[in-house]
XYZ file of C-alpha atoms in Angstrom:
274
model
C 107.179 102.878 102.395
C 105.153 100.234 104.090
C 104.217 100.038 107.720
C 103.157 97.039 109.678
C 99.279 98.400 110.956
C 94.523 96.774 116.563
C 94.261 94.831 119.148
C 91.386 96.207 121.215
C 92.112 98.160 124.378
C 91.041 96.388 127.556
C 88.849 98.340 129.947
C 90.881 100.745 132.024
C 93.529 101.441 129.339
C 94.249 105.038 128.433
C 92.138 106.234 125.518
C 93.671 106.124 122.061
C 95.654 109.316 121.420
C 94.376 111.695 118.792
C 96.266 110.967 115.531
C 98.736 113.737 114.729
C 98.327 115.998 111.721
C 99.408 114.418 108.447
C 102.994 115.490 107.652
C 103.794 116.849 104.225
C 104.998 114.499 101.507
C 108.223 116.491 101.236
C 108.911 116.171 104.967
C 108.404 112.415 104.782
C 110.609 112.101 101.686
C 113.502 113.952 103.348
C 113.137 112.330 106.762
C 115.353 109.342 105.991
C 118.615 111.280 105.826
C 118.875 111.691 109.595
C 118.267 107.966 110.106
C 120.362 106.513 107.279
C 122.459 104.228 109.501
C 119.345 102.873 111.241
C 117.735 102.341 107.828
C 120.743 100.452 106.479
C 121.093 98.235 109.554
C 117.476 97.201 110.020
C 115.462 97.448 106.809
C 114.617 94.150 105.090
C 116.416 93.122 101.930
C 114.840 91.480 98.862
C 114.677 87.772 97.975
C 116.561 86.169 95.055
C 113.204 85.242 93.486
C 112.555 88.948 92.855
C 115.602 89.213 90.629
C 114.705 85.930 88.949
C 111.353 87.516 88.078
C 113.054 90.620 86.668
C 115.246 88.461 84.446
C 112.227 86.443 83.337
C 110.149 89.511 82.455
C 112.964 91.342 80.660
C 114.163 88.225 78.877
C 117.760 89.038 79.810
C 120.136 88.044 82.618
C 121.161 90.828 84.956
C 124.804 89.938 84.361
C 126.241 92.642 82.135
C 123.043 94.711 82.158
C 123.541 98.455 82.570
C 121.222 99.429 85.446
C 120.299 102.791 86.952
C 118.963 102.278 90.491
C 116.980 105.419 91.334
C 116.256 106.523 94.886
C 118.960 104.070 95.854
C 119.004 105.104 99.512
C 121.659 103.250 101.465
C 122.194 100.786 98.609
C 120.193 97.738 99.691
C 118.889 96.995 96.189
C 121.966 98.369 94.440
C 124.185 95.841 96.223
C 121.926 92.958 95.237
C 121.807 94.055 91.585
C 125.602 94.347 91.605
C 125.913 90.877 93.148
C 123.843 89.501 90.241
C 126.471 90.845 87.842
C 124.744 94.069 86.770
C 126.733 97.191 85.923
C 124.970 99.581 88.302
C 124.940 103.337 88.725
C 122.922 104.678 91.656
C 120.961 107.939 91.842
C 120.020 109.327 95.272
C 118.946 112.843 96.339
C 119.608 112.758 100.091
C 122.821 113.793 101.863
C 122.548 111.269 104.686
C 121.518 108.353 102.502
C 124.266 109.098 99.973
C 126.905 109.229 102.700
C 125.748 105.878 104.063
C 125.729 104.419 100.528
C 129.309 105.513 99.899
C 130.473 103.984 103.173
C 128.804 100.665 102.379
C 129.489 100.487 98.631
C 132.599 102.530 97.838
C 133.111 100.760 94.511
C 129.703 101.619 93.036
C 129.086 105.089 91.609
C 126.288 107.151 93.142
C 125.092 110.389 91.580
C 122.989 113.039 93.313
C 119.616 113.470 91.622
C 115.948 112.550 91.531
C 113.732 110.430 89.334
C 111.889 113.536 88.164
C 115.098 114.906 86.606
C 117.561 112.091 86.023
C 121.248 113.078 85.771
C 121.779 110.475 83.030
C 122.283 110.621 79.274
C 119.636 109.666 76.753
C 119.428 105.943 75.901
C 122.249 105.126 78.334
C 120.878 102.209 80.399
C 119.105 98.899 79.846
C 117.121 98.839 83.080
C 115.838 101.540 85.431
C 114.930 100.300 88.907
C 113.089 101.851 91.828
C 113.243 99.812 95.035
C 110.807 101.239 97.574
C 111.158 104.672 95.963
C 108.765 105.307 93.052
C 106.080 106.745 95.360
C 108.357 109.720 96.074
C 108.350 110.733 92.380
C 105.889 112.671 90.257
C 104.959 110.025 87.644
C 104.101 112.724 85.109
C 107.803 113.649 85.153
C 109.432 110.367 86.196
C 107.855 108.215 83.454
C 109.175 110.380 80.577
C 112.558 110.590 82.295
C 112.779 106.795 82.593
C 111.806 106.410 78.939
C 114.398 109.003 77.935
C 117.353 107.246 79.580
C 116.330 103.714 78.566
C 117.772 102.105 75.470
C 115.391 100.480 72.947
C 114.113 97.223 74.441
C 114.916 98.391 77.969
C 112.684 98.130 81.021
C 111.470 100.049 84.055
C 111.118 97.941 87.220
C 109.406 99.212 90.379
C 109.067 97.172 93.545
C 107.975 97.427 97.156
C 108.191 95.187 100.205
C 104.593 95.192 101.484
C 103.454 93.656 104.753
C 101.595 90.346 104.511
C 98.431 91.546 106.234
C 96.895 88.052 106.115
C 99.299 87.108 108.931
C 97.338 87.822 112.155
C 100.110 89.349 114.244
C 101.157 91.634 111.368
C 97.572 92.789 110.814
C 97.183 93.507 114.544
C 100.451 95.444 114.665
C 99.486 97.377 111.538
C 96.184 98.388 113.097
C 97.978 99.692 116.183
C 100.167 101.846 113.941
C 97.113 103.019 112.020
C 95.397 104.049 115.242
C 98.420 105.805 116.704
C 99.588 107.641 113.583
C 96.403 107.967 111.541
C 97.752 105.876 108.637
C 95.527 103.587 106.545
C 98.016 100.786 105.912
C 95.625 98.724 103.814
C 95.106 101.700 101.513
C 98.837 102.142 101.112
C 99.149 98.532 99.973
C 96.217 98.855 97.558
C 97.959 101.830 95.965
C 100.872 99.644 94.846
C 99.448 99.059 91.378
C 99.976 100.000 87.741
C 97.315 102.725 87.693
C 98.837 104.525 90.663
C 102.367 104.023 89.319
C 101.532 105.534 85.934
C 98.236 107.461 85.903
C 98.864 108.434 82.258
C 98.730 104.814 81.122
C 101.825 105.246 78.930
C 103.411 102.095 80.335
C 102.146 98.527 80.092
C 103.137 97.037 83.443
C 103.287 93.359 84.249
C 102.808 92.557 87.937
C 104.509 89.812 89.921
C 104.307 89.124 93.655
C 106.999 87.307 95.607
C 106.316 86.225 99.194
C 109.207 85.854 101.588
C 110.083 86.280 105.249
C 112.911 86.906 107.676
C 113.217 86.025 111.365
C 114.667 88.856 113.442
C 114.889 89.973 117.078
C 112.054 92.147 118.320
C 114.411 95.104 118.669
C 115.481 94.769 115.013
C 111.839 94.693 113.977
C 111.108 97.816 116.014
C 114.145 99.606 114.583
C 112.961 98.628 111.102
C 109.476 100.076 111.490
C 110.876 103.140 113.255
C 112.953 103.881 110.133
C 109.774 104.501 108.092
C 108.895 108.088 107.338
C 105.663 108.112 109.340
C 107.737 107.515 112.484
C 110.602 109.799 111.526
C 108.493 112.905 110.959
C 106.654 112.799 114.283
C 108.109 113.954 117.559
C 110.546 111.675 119.342
C 108.273 111.374 122.383
C 105.250 110.364 120.294
C 107.277 107.702 118.467
C 109.071 106.457 121.589
C 105.819 105.945 123.486
C 104.433 103.865 120.636
C 107.594 101.747 120.317
C 107.666 101.031 124.059
C 104.043 99.834 124.006
C 104.620 97.862 120.806
C 107.614 96.110 122.330
C 105.401 94.890 125.188
C 102.765 93.629 122.718
C 105.368 91.729 120.710
C 107.135 90.161 123.674
C 103.812 88.839 124.943
C 103.159 87.309 121.520
C 106.778 86.156 120.977
C 108.315 85.348 124.379
C 111.510 84.033 122.735
C 112.166 87.583 121.515
C 112.068 86.836 117.768
C 109.434 87.685 115.165
C 109.010 86.460 111.614
C 108.358 89.419 109.361
C 106.411 88.236 106.307
C 106.455 90.308 103.136
C 104.995 90.291 99.679
C 107.297 92.054 97.240
C 105.122 93.651 94.564
C 107.014 94.054 91.283
C 105.744 96.175 88.393
C 107.803 95.943 85.200
C 107.254 97.627 81.847
C 109.357 97.110 78.732
C 110.038 99.685 76.052
C 109.809 98.901 72.326
C 112.953 97.326 70.856
């Protein structure tokens, strides 16, 4: 996940609350199921240039490509791969996310499973994709599993929407989140790299970055960030107090009620030998 992270507190403001204890990775990974509809309605999509880059790096059009989209969630990336002509099967572990996926994409198969133990046959797909999901895997298990199910000459593609922290309002908002929840957003973005993705070094990743943006109402933006695991695992009161204060910050900065969320999609793609 990514979170948007400081404006200083004027004299007289309440002191910054003590950051809550860091939730477990498992709790964060499973938190999305209760908020699947919110996730589907408000999370950003991915730009066409991302899929152009995948086609360029693989040397093949997505049309007719057999794709396994792992950690498919509510199907945001799956739908876009399907729209490009790919033959997609989705893999998703969560009850709530799978139910939302099936409502949105009844014609696309979704199988229950995880990237650490793929419910797919050996050498059965041309492309394995992880949209905003690889960080929930154990690479020591997920890398061999991806290599097992890929056909010769196939590829593993991982990507994340990361906040464009060079945009002042996004950096200020990210710092407020960091202060309230004890999250180092800059560190999370730095960890989107080949070494973190595959500590074993088995894969030779190529990196591409695609910058894009969307203009949305403030309430959509708030619902988007509230669908991230750091918000979902903390108490409702703690999250609600932050969102109420953040709404005031944003409406002062954007009195028309709309913000432009700016993202850099980081793509890591590794090909297997033909």
